PDB file of N, CA and C in Angstrom:
ATOM      1  N   UNK A   1     -16.576  -6.023  -4.804  1.00 76.00           N
ATOM      2  CA  UNK A   1     -15.851  -5.473  -3.679  1.00 76.00           C
ATOM      3  C   UNK A   1     -15.500  -4.016  -3.976  1.00 76.00           C
ATOM      4  N   UNK A   2     -15.757  -3.167  -3.000  1.00 83.00           N
ATOM      5  CA  UNK A   2     -15.429  -1.749  -3.123  1.00 83.00           C
ATOM      6  C   UNK A   2     -13.916  -1.579  -3.030  1.00 83.00           C
ATOM      7  N   UNK A   3     -13.354  -0.776  -3.954  1.00 88.00           N
ATOM      8  CA  UNK A   3     -11.915  -0.523  -3.966  1.00 88.00           C
ATOM      9  C   UNK A   3     -11.644   0.958  -4.146  1.00 88.00           C
ATOM     10  N   UNK A   4     -10.496   1.400  -3.623  1.00 87.00           N
ATOM     11  CA  UNK A   4     -10.018   2.761  -3.820  1.00 87.00           C
ATOM     12  C   UNK A   4      -8.765   2.704  -4.675  1.00 87.00           C
ATOM     13  N   UNK A   5      -8.721   3.531  -5.708  1.00 88.00           N
ATOM     14  CA  UNK A   5      -7.519   3.635  -6.525  1.00 88.00           C
ATOM     15  C   UNK A   5      -6.686   4.780  -5.960  1.00 88.00           C
ATOM     16  N   UNK A   6      -5.881   4.455  -4.980  1.00 88.00           N
ATOM     17  CA  UNK A   6      -5.096   5.444  -4.247  1.00 88.00           C
ATOM     18  C   UNK A   6      -3.819   5.774  -5.022  1.00 88.00           C
ATOM     19  N   UNK A   7      -3.525   7.066  -5.230  1.00 87.00           N
ATOM     20  CA  UNK A   7      -2.304   7.425  -5.948  1.00 87.00           C
ATOM     21  C   UNK A   7      -1.032   7.069  -5.182  1.00 87.00           C
ATOM     22  N   UNK A   8      -1.150   6.788  -3.900  1.00 88.00           N
ATOM     23  CA  UNK A   8       0.017   6.482  -3.076  1.00 88.00           C
ATOM     24  C   UNK A   8       0.178   4.988  -2.813  1.00 88.00           C
ATOM     25  N   UNK A   9      -0.929   4.245  -2.801  1.00 92.00           N
ATOM     26  CA  UNK A   9      -0.883   2.823  -2.473  1.00 92.00           C
ATOM     27  C   UNK A   9      -1.352   1.923  -3.611  1.00 92.00           C
ATOM     28  N   UNK A  10      -1.869   2.513  -4.682  1.00 92.00           N
ATOM     29  CA  UNK A  10      -2.408   1.725  -5.784  1.00 92.00           C
ATOM     30  C   UNK A  10      -3.838   1.306  -5.507  1.00 92.00           C
ATOM     31  N   UNK A  11      -4.347   0.362  -6.273  1.00 93.00           N
ATOM     32  CA  UNK A  11      -5.714  -0.124  -6.131  1.00 93.00           C
ATOM     33  C   UNK A  11      -5.793  -1.015  -4.887  1.00 93.00           C
ATOM     34  N   UNK A  12      -6.560  -0.580  -3.896  1.00 93.00           N
ATOM     35  CA  UNK A  12      -6.642  -1.291  -2.619  1.00 93.00           C
ATOM     36  C   UNK A  12      -8.097  -1.545  -2.258  1.00 93.00           C
ATOM     37  N   UNK A  13      -8.404  -2.682  -1.639  1.00 93.00           N
ATOM     38  CA  UNK A  13      -9.766  -2.929  -1.181  1.00 93.00           C
ATOM     39  C   UNK A  13     -10.145  -1.957  -0.069  1.00 93.00           C
ATOM     40  N   UNK A  14     -11.367  -1.497  -0.093  1.00 88.00           N
ATOM     41  CA  UNK A  14     -11.833  -0.542   0.918  1.00 88.00           C
ATOM     42  C   UNK A  14     -11.757  -1.131   2.319  1.00 88.00           C
ATOM     43  N   UNK A  15     -11.787  -2.438   2.432  1.00 91.00           N
ATOM     44  CA  UNK A  15     -11.718  -3.078   3.752  1.00 91.00           C
ATOM     45  C   UNK A  15     -10.387  -2.831   4.456  1.00 91.00           C
ATOM     46  N   UNK A  16      -9.362  -2.385   3.730  1.00 93.00           N
ATOM     47  CA  UNK A  16      -8.074  -2.047   4.347  1.00 93.00           C
ATOM     48  C   UNK A  16      -8.108  -0.674   5.012  1.00 93.00           C
ATOM     49  N   UNK A  17      -9.164   0.100   4.745  1.00 90.00           N
ATOM     50  CA  UNK A  17      -9.301   1.455   5.265  1.00 90.00           C
ATOM     51  C   UNK A  17     -10.381   1.492   6.346  1.00 90.00           C
ATOM     52  N   UNK A  18     -10.255   2.453   7.236  1.00 88.00           N
ATOM     53  CA  UNK A  18     -11.282   2.714   8.235  1.00 88.00           C
ATOM     54  C   UNK A  18     -11.759   4.145   8.015  1.00 88.00           C
ATOM     55  N   UNK A  19     -13.067   4.326   7.865  1.00 85.00           N
ATOM     56  CA  UNK A  19     -13.613   5.667   7.666  1.00 85.00           C
ATOM     57  C   UNK A  19     -13.804   6.341   9.014  1.00 85.00           C
ATOM     58  N   UNK A  20     -13.216   7.517   9.157  1.00 83.00           N
ATOM     59  CA  UNK A  20     -13.341   8.289  10.394  1.00 83.00           C
ATOM     60  C   UNK A  20     -14.335   9.431  10.239  1.00 83.00           C
ATOM     61  N   UNK A  21     -14.962   9.544   9.087  1.00 77.00           N
ATOM     62  CA  UNK A  21     -15.994  10.551   8.890  1.00 77.00           C
ATOM     63  C   UNK A  21     -15.472  11.898   8.437  1.00 77.00           C
ATOM     64  N   UNK A  22     -16.345  12.883   8.547  1.00 71.00           N
ATOM     65  CA  UNK A  22     -16.052  14.214   8.010  1.00 71.00           C
ATOM     66  C   UNK A  22     -15.635  15.218   9.070  1.00 71.00           C
ATOM     67  N   UNK A  23     -15.801  14.924  10.328  1.00 58.00           N
ATOM     68  CA  UNK A  23     -15.652  15.942  11.371  1.00 58.00           C
ATOM     69  C   UNK A  23     -14.297  15.968  12.051  1.00 58.00           C
ATOM     70  N   UNK A  24     -13.350  15.155  11.645  1.00 57.00           N
ATOM     71  CA  UNK A  24     -12.046  15.109  12.322  1.00 57.00           C
ATOM     72  C   UNK A  24     -11.387  16.478  12.347  1.00 57.00           C
ATOM     73  N   UNK A  25     -11.321  17.158  11.209  1.00 54.00           N
ATOM     74  CA  UNK A  25     -10.710  18.489  11.167  1.00 54.00           C
ATOM     75  C   UNK A  25     -11.434  19.469  12.068  1.00 54.00           C
ATOM     76  N   UNK A  26     -12.762  19.367  12.133  1.00 50.00           N
ATOM     77  CA  UNK A  26     -13.530  20.247  13.006  1.00 50.00           C
ATOM     78  C   UNK A  26     -13.249  19.974  14.469  1.00 50.00           C
ATOM     79  N   UNK A  27     -13.012  18.707  14.813  1.00 49.00           N
ATOM     80  CA  UNK A  27     -12.722  18.372  16.203  1.00 49.00           C
ATOM     81  C   UNK A  27     -11.436  19.030  16.682  1.00 49.00           C
ATOM     82  N   UNK A  28     -10.496  19.207  15.771  1.00 49.00           N
ATOM     83  CA  UNK A  28      -9.238  19.833  16.148  1.00 49.00           C
ATOM     84  C   UNK A  28      -9.419  21.318  16.444  1.00 49.00           C
ATOM     85  N   UNK A  29     -10.474  21.913  15.880  1.00 52.00           N
ATOM     86  CA  UNK A  29     -10.670  23.345  16.011  1.00 52.00           C
ATOM     87  C   UNK A  29     -11.822  23.712  16.942  1.00 52.00           C
ATOM     88  N   UNK A  30     -12.737  22.785  17.191  1.00 54.00           N
ATOM     89  CA  UNK A  30     -13.960  23.135  17.893  1.00 54.00           C
ATOM     90  C   UNK A  30     -14.453  21.936  18.693  1.00 54.00           C
ATOM     91  N   UNK A  31     -14.934  22.173  19.882  1.00 55.00           N
ATOM     92  CA  UNK A  31     -15.512  21.106  20.695  1.00 55.00           C
ATOM     93  C   UNK A  31     -16.960  21.480  20.977  1.00 55.00           C
ATOM     94  N   UNK A  32     -17.858  21.074  20.106  1.00 59.00           N
ATOM     95  CA  UNK A  32     -19.257  21.433  20.274  1.00 59.00           C
ATOM     96  C   UNK A  32     -20.138  20.204  20.146  1.00 59.00           C
ATOM     97  N   UNK A  33     -21.350  20.341  20.600  1.00 65.00           N
ATOM     98  CA  UNK A  33     -22.316  19.239  20.508  1.00 65.00           C
ATOM     99  C   UNK A  33     -22.577  18.871  19.046  1.00 65.00           C
ATOM    100  N   UNK A  34     -22.617  19.861  18.156  1.00 60.00           N
ATOM    101  CA  UNK A  34     -22.862  19.612  16.736  1.00 60.00           C
ATOM    102  C   UNK A  34     -21.768  18.723  16.142  1.00 60.00           C
ATOM    103  N   UNK A  35     -20.532  18.990  16.496  1.00 54.00           N
ATOM    104  CA  UNK A  35     -19.408  18.196  15.983  1.00 54.00           C
ATOM    105  C   UNK A  35     -19.468  16.784  16.547  1.00 54.00           C
ATOM    106  N   UNK A  36     -19.707  16.657  17.844  1.00 57.00           N
ATOM    107  CA  UNK A  36     -19.794  15.319  18.453  1.00 57.00           C
ATOM    108  C   UNK A  36     -20.922  14.512  17.825  1.00 57.00           C
ATOM    109  N   UNK A  37     -22.068  15.136  17.572  1.00 57.00           N
ATOM    110  CA  UNK A  37     -23.189  14.441  16.937  1.00 57.00           C
ATOM    111  C   UNK A  37     -22.791  13.957  15.541  1.00 57.00           C
ATOM    112  N   UNK A  38     -22.085  14.787  14.782  1.00 56.00           N
ATOM    113  CA  UNK A  38     -21.635  14.407  13.446  1.00 56.00           C
ATOM    114  C   UNK A  38     -20.683  13.228  13.448  1.00 56.00           C
ATOM    115  N   UNK A  39     -19.817  13.161  14.455  1.00 53.00           N
ATOM    116  CA  UNK A  39     -18.866  12.056  14.555  1.00 53.00           C
ATOM    117  C   UNK A  39     -19.587  10.746  14.838  1.00 53.00           C
ATOM    118  N   UNK A  40     -20.531  10.765  15.761  1.00 53.00           N
ATOM    119  CA  UNK A  40     -21.183   9.523  16.177  1.00 53.00           C
ATOM    120  C   UNK A  40     -22.314   9.080  15.257  1.00 53.00           C
ATOM    121  N   UNK A  41     -23.047  10.030  14.673  1.00 55.00           N
ATOM    122  CA  UNK A  41     -24.216   9.658  13.886  1.00 55.00           C
ATOM    123  C   UNK A  41     -24.057   9.899  12.391  1.00 55.00           C
ATOM    124  N   UNK A  42     -23.095  10.690  11.997  1.00 59.00           N
ATOM    125  CA  UNK A  42     -22.854  10.935  10.579  1.00 59.00           C
ATOM    126  C   UNK A  42     -23.979  11.702   9.914  1.00 59.00           C
ATOM    127  N   UNK A  43     -23.920  11.733   8.611  1.00 63.00           N
ATOM    128  CA  UNK A  43     -24.913  12.427   7.800  1.00 63.00           C
ATOM    129  C   UNK A  43     -25.147  11.565   6.569  1.00 63.00           C
ATOM    130  N   UNK A  44     -26.342  11.044   6.423  1.00 67.00           N
ATOM    131  CA  UNK A  44     -26.641  10.119   5.337  1.00 67.00           C
ATOM    132  C   UNK A  44     -27.086  10.817   4.054  1.00 67.00           C
ATOM    133  N   UNK A  45     -27.012  12.144   4.005  1.00 74.00           N
ATOM    134  CA  UNK A  45     -27.411  12.882   2.816  1.00 74.00           C
ATOM    135  C   UNK A  45     -26.512  12.522   1.641  1.00 74.00           C
ATOM    136  N   UNK A  46     -27.113  12.156   0.503  1.00 81.00           N
ATOM    137  CA  UNK A  46     -26.343  11.835  -0.698  1.00 81.00           C
ATOM    138  C   UNK A  46     -25.785  13.126  -1.287  1.00 81.00           C
ATOM    139  N   UNK A  47     -24.471  13.230  -1.317  1.00 84.00           N
ATOM    140  CA  UNK A  47     -23.796  14.420  -1.847  1.00 84.00           C
ATOM    141  C   UNK A  47     -22.300  14.132  -1.946  1.00 84.00           C
ATOM    142  N   UNK A  48     -21.535  15.100  -2.390  1.00 90.00           N
ATOM    143  CA  UNK A  48     -20.079  14.959  -2.404  1.00 90.00           C
ATOM    144  C   UNK A  48     -19.572  15.315  -1.015  1.00 90.00           C
ATOM    145  N   UNK A  49     -18.803  14.377  -0.420  1.00 88.00           N
ATOM    146  CA  UNK A  49     -18.282  14.570   0.930  1.00 88.00           C
ATOM    147  C   UNK A  49     -16.767  14.427   0.930  1.00 88.00           C
ATOM    148  N   UNK A  50     -16.129  15.133   1.849  1.00 89.00           N
ATOM    149  CA  UNK A  50     -14.700  14.965   2.120  1.00 89.00           C
ATOM    150  C   UNK A  50     -14.614  14.253   3.451  1.00 89.00           C
ATOM    151  N   UNK A  51     -14.057  13.033   3.440  1.00 88.00           N
ATOM    152  CA  UNK A  51     -14.017  12.203   4.635  1.00 88.00           C
ATOM    153  C   UNK A  51     -12.584  11.782   4.947  1.00 88.00           C
ATOM    154  N   UNK A  52     -12.301  11.628   6.228  1.00 89.00           N
ATOM    155  CA  UNK A  52     -11.014  11.126   6.677  1.00 89.00           C
ATOM    156  C   UNK A  52     -11.059   9.608   6.686  1.00 89.00           C
ATOM    157  N   UNK A  53     -10.054   8.988   6.072  1.00 90.00           N
ATOM    158  CA  UNK A  53      -9.920   7.529   6.046  1.00 90.00           C
ATOM    159  C   UNK A  53      -8.510   7.174   6.491  1.00 90.00           C
ATOM    160  N   UNK A  54      -8.393   6.083   7.236  1.00 91.00           N
ATOM    161  CA  UNK A  54      -7.106   5.614   7.739  1.00 91.00           C
ATOM    162  C   UNK A  54      -6.794   4.268   7.096  1.00 91.00           C
ATOM    163  N   UNK A  55      -5.600   4.142   6.505  1.00 92.00           N
ATOM    164  CA  UNK A  55      -5.179   2.858   5.938  1.00 92.00           C
ATOM    165  C   UNK A  55      -4.424   2.102   7.020  1.00 92.00           C
ATOM    166  N   UNK A  56      -4.984   0.969   7.443  1.00 91.00           N
ATOM    167  CA  UNK A  56      -4.456   0.221   8.585  1.00 91.00           C
ATOM    168  C   UNK A  56      -3.025  -0.258   8.379  1.00 91.00           C
ATOM    169  N   UNK A  57      -2.759  -0.912   7.262  1.00 92.00           N
ATOM    170  CA  UNK A  57      -1.437  -1.515   7.038  1.00 92.00           C
ATOM    171  C   UNK A  57      -0.339  -0.461   6.883  1.00 92.00           C
ATOM    172  N   UNK A  58      -0.636   0.626   6.182  1.00 92.00           N
ATOM    173  CA  UNK A  58       0.369   1.666   5.924  1.00 92.00           C
ATOM    174  C   UNK A  58       0.430   2.707   7.041  1.00 92.00           C
ATOM    175  N   UNK A  59      -0.563   2.704   7.927  1.00 90.00           N
ATOM    176  CA  UNK A  59      -0.643   3.692   9.005  1.00 90.00           C
ATOM    177  C   UNK A  59      -0.635   5.114   8.452  1.00 90.00           C
ATOM    178  N   UNK A  60      -1.447   5.342   7.413  1.00 91.00           N
ATOM    179  CA  UNK A  60      -1.532   6.650   6.769  1.00 91.00           C
ATOM    180  C   UNK A  60      -2.967   7.165   6.808  1.00 91.00           C
ATOM    181  N   UNK A  61      -3.092   8.471   6.981  1.00 90.00           N
ATOM    182  CA  UNK A  61      -4.396   9.136   6.919  1.00 90.00           C
ATOM    183  C   UNK A  61      -4.567   9.768   5.544  1.00 90.00           C
ATOM    184  N   UNK A  62      -5.780   9.665   5.025  1.00 90.00           N
ATOM    185  CA  UNK A  62      -6.131  10.256   3.738  1.00 90.00           C
ATOM    186  C   UNK A  62      -7.413  11.049   3.877  1.00 90.00           C
ATOM    187  N   UNK A  63      -7.533  12.088   3.073  1.00 90.00           N
ATOM    188  CA  UNK A  63      -8.780  12.813   2.936  1.00 90.00           C
ATOM    189  C   UNK A  63      -9.338  12.391   1.577  1.00 90.00           C
ATOM    190  N   UNK A  64     -10.478  11.726   1.610  1.00 90.00           N
ATOM    191  CA  UNK A  64     -11.076  11.192   0.384  1.00 90.00           C
ATOM    192  C   UNK A  64     -12.347  11.974   0.070  1.00 90.00           C
ATOM    193  N   UNK A  65     -12.401  12.500  -1.139  1.00 92.00           N
ATOM    194  CA  UNK A  65     -13.588  13.207  -1.610  1.00 92.00           C
ATOM    195  C   UNK A  65     -14.358  12.246  -2.496  1.00 92.00           C
ATOM    196  N   UNK A  66     -15.630  11.978  -2.126  1.00 88.00           N
ATOM    197  CA  UNK A  66     -16.403  11.021  -2.904  1.00 88.00           C
ATOM    198  C   UNK A  66     -17.859  11.426  -2.956  1.00 88.00           C
ATOM    199  N   UNK A  67     -18.515  10.969  -4.011  1.00 90.00           N
ATOM    200  CA  UNK A  67     -19.943  11.179  -4.188  1.00 90.00           C
ATOM    201  C   UNK A  67     -20.641  10.023  -3.484  1.00 90.00           C
ATOM    202  N   UNK A  68     -21.353  10.308  -2.415  1.00 83.00           N
ATOM    203  CA  UNK A  68     -21.970   9.228  -1.643  1.00 83.00           C
ATOM    204  C   UNK A  68     -23.187   8.629  -2.342  1.00 83.00           C
ATOM    205  N   UNK A  69     -23.732   9.315  -3.333  1.00 86.00           N
ATOM    206  CA  UNK A  69     -24.861   8.753  -4.087  1.00 86.00           C
ATOM    207  C   UNK A  69     -24.394   7.624  -5.000  1.00 86.00           C
ATOM    208  N   UNK A  70     -23.214   7.781  -5.601  1.00 87.00           N
ATOM    209  CA  UNK A  70     -22.695   6.773  -6.542  1.00 87.00           C
ATOM    210  C   UNK A  70     -21.496   6.021  -5.974  1.00 87.00           C
ATOM    211  N   UNK A  71     -20.956   6.488  -4.861  1.00 82.00           N
ATOM    212  CA  UNK A  71     -19.753   5.953  -4.225  1.00 82.00           C
ATOM    213  C   UNK A  71     -18.517   6.142  -5.102  1.00 82.00           C
ATOM    214  N   UNK A  72     -18.577   7.083  -6.040  1.00 87.00           N
ATOM    215  CA  UNK A  72     -17.449   7.395  -6.911  1.00 87.00           C
ATOM    216  C   UNK A  72     -16.446   8.272  -6.172  1.00 87.00           C
ATOM    217  N   UNK A  73     -15.175   7.837  -6.139  1.00 89.00           N
ATOM    218  CA  UNK A  73     -14.118   8.606  -5.498  1.00 89.00           C
ATOM    219  C   UNK A  73     -13.604   9.651  -6.484  1.00 89.00           C
ATOM    220  N   UNK A  74     -13.621  10.900  -6.063  1.00 93.00           N
ATOM    221  CA  UNK A  74     -13.200  12.018  -6.908  1.00 93.00           C
ATOM    222  C   UNK A  74     -11.719  12.322  -6.709  1.00 93.00           C
ATOM    223  N   UNK A  75     -11.283  12.337  -5.433  1.00 93.00           N
ATOM    224  CA  UNK A  75      -9.893  12.671  -5.148  1.00 93.00           C
ATOM    225  C   UNK A  75      -9.458  12.027  -3.838  1.00 93.00           C
ATOM    226  N   UNK A  76      -8.190  11.606  -3.783  1.00 91.00           N
ATOM    227  CA  UNK A  76      -7.598  11.077  -2.556  1.00 91.00           C
ATOM    228  C   UNK A  76      -6.325  11.864  -2.291  1.00 91.00           C
ATOM    229  N   UNK A  77      -6.242  12.463  -1.083  1.00 91.00           N
ATOM    230  CA  UNK A  77      -5.090  13.278  -0.722  1.00 91.00           C
ATOM    231  C   UNK A  77      -4.450  12.719   0.541  1.00 91.00           C
ATOM    232  N   UNK A  78      -3.157  12.523   0.517  1.00 90.00           N
ATOM    233  CA  UNK A  78      -2.413  12.076   1.683  1.00 90.00           C
ATOM    234  C   UNK A  78      -2.431  13.182   2.732  1.00 90.00           C
ATOM    235  N   UNK A  79      -2.744  12.858   3.972  1.00 83.00           N
ATOM    236  CA  UNK A  79      -2.913  13.862   5.022  1.00 83.00           C
ATOM    237  C   UNK A  79      -1.675  14.720   5.234  1.00 83.00           C
ATOM    238  N   UNK A  80      -0.492  14.183   5.117  1.00 70.00           N
ATOM    239  CA  UNK A  80       0.716  14.978   5.355  1.00 70.00           C
ATOM    240  C   UNK A  80       0.923  16.057   4.317  1.00 70.00           C
ATOM    241  N   UNK A  81       0.209  15.973   3.214  1.00 55.00           N
ATOM    242  CA  UNK A  81       0.347  16.986   2.159  1.00 55.00           C
ATOM    243  C   UNK A  81      -0.724  18.046   2.229  1.00 55.00           C
ATOM    244  N   UNK A  82      -1.595  17.970   3.224  1.00 52.00           N
ATOM    245  CA  UNK A  82      -2.653  18.950   3.374  1.00 52.00           C
ATOM    246  C   UNK A  82      -2.135  20.157   4.129  1.00 52.00           C
ATOM    247  N   UNK A  83      -2.717  21.313   3.837  1.00 54.00           N
ATOM    248  CA  UNK A  83      -2.331  22.534   4.536  1.00 54.00           C
ATOM    249  C   UNK A  83      -3.128  22.741   5.803  1.00 54.00           C
ATOM    250  N   UNK A  84      -2.782  23.739   6.567  1.00 46.00           N
ATOM    251  CA  UNK A  84      -3.477  24.056   7.824  1.00 46.00           C
ATOM    252  C   UNK A  84      -4.938  24.386   7.604  1.00 46.00           C
ATOM    253  N   UNK A  85      -5.292  24.893   6.443  1.00 47.00           N
ATOM    254  CA  UNK A  85      -6.674  25.264   6.166  1.00 47.00           C
ATOM    255  C   UNK A  85      -7.590  24.049   6.169  1.00 47.00           C
ATOM    256  N   UNK A  86      -7.031  22.842   5.973  1.00 49.00           N
ATOM    257  CA  UNK A  86      -7.837  21.631   5.956  1.00 49.00           C
ATOM    258  C   UNK A  86      -7.971  21.012   7.332  1.00 49.00           C
ATOM    259  N   UNK A  87      -7.439  21.652   8.349  1.00 47.00           N
ATOM    260  CA  UNK A  87      -7.607  21.175   9.713  1.00 47.00           C
ATOM    261  C   UNK A  87      -6.599  20.134  10.136  1.00 47.00           C
ATOM    262  N   UNK A  88      -5.475  20.063   9.490  1.00 43.00           N
ATOM    263  CA  UNK A  88      -4.456  19.072   9.876  1.00 43.00           C
ATOM    264  C   UNK A  88      -3.475  19.711  10.820  1.00 43.00           C
TER     265      UNK A  88
END
């Protein structure tokens, strides 16, 4: 079972989270066809991505940086602690 070791919630199963993808911050700043395509179809390129994830039970948003080739989580940041530069 895939799990996230969240610094705020501890070790949690990934099934408790919903992935909202990478374009949420862009949607707040831009309304373009490119952004809409990214939201609906994603990008399957193996690389390090910063993705928005929502924890259902805690009702918290996180920005998770992970390597999609290995599924290794590099960093988890609580959305309320992000600055304006991150699109929050």
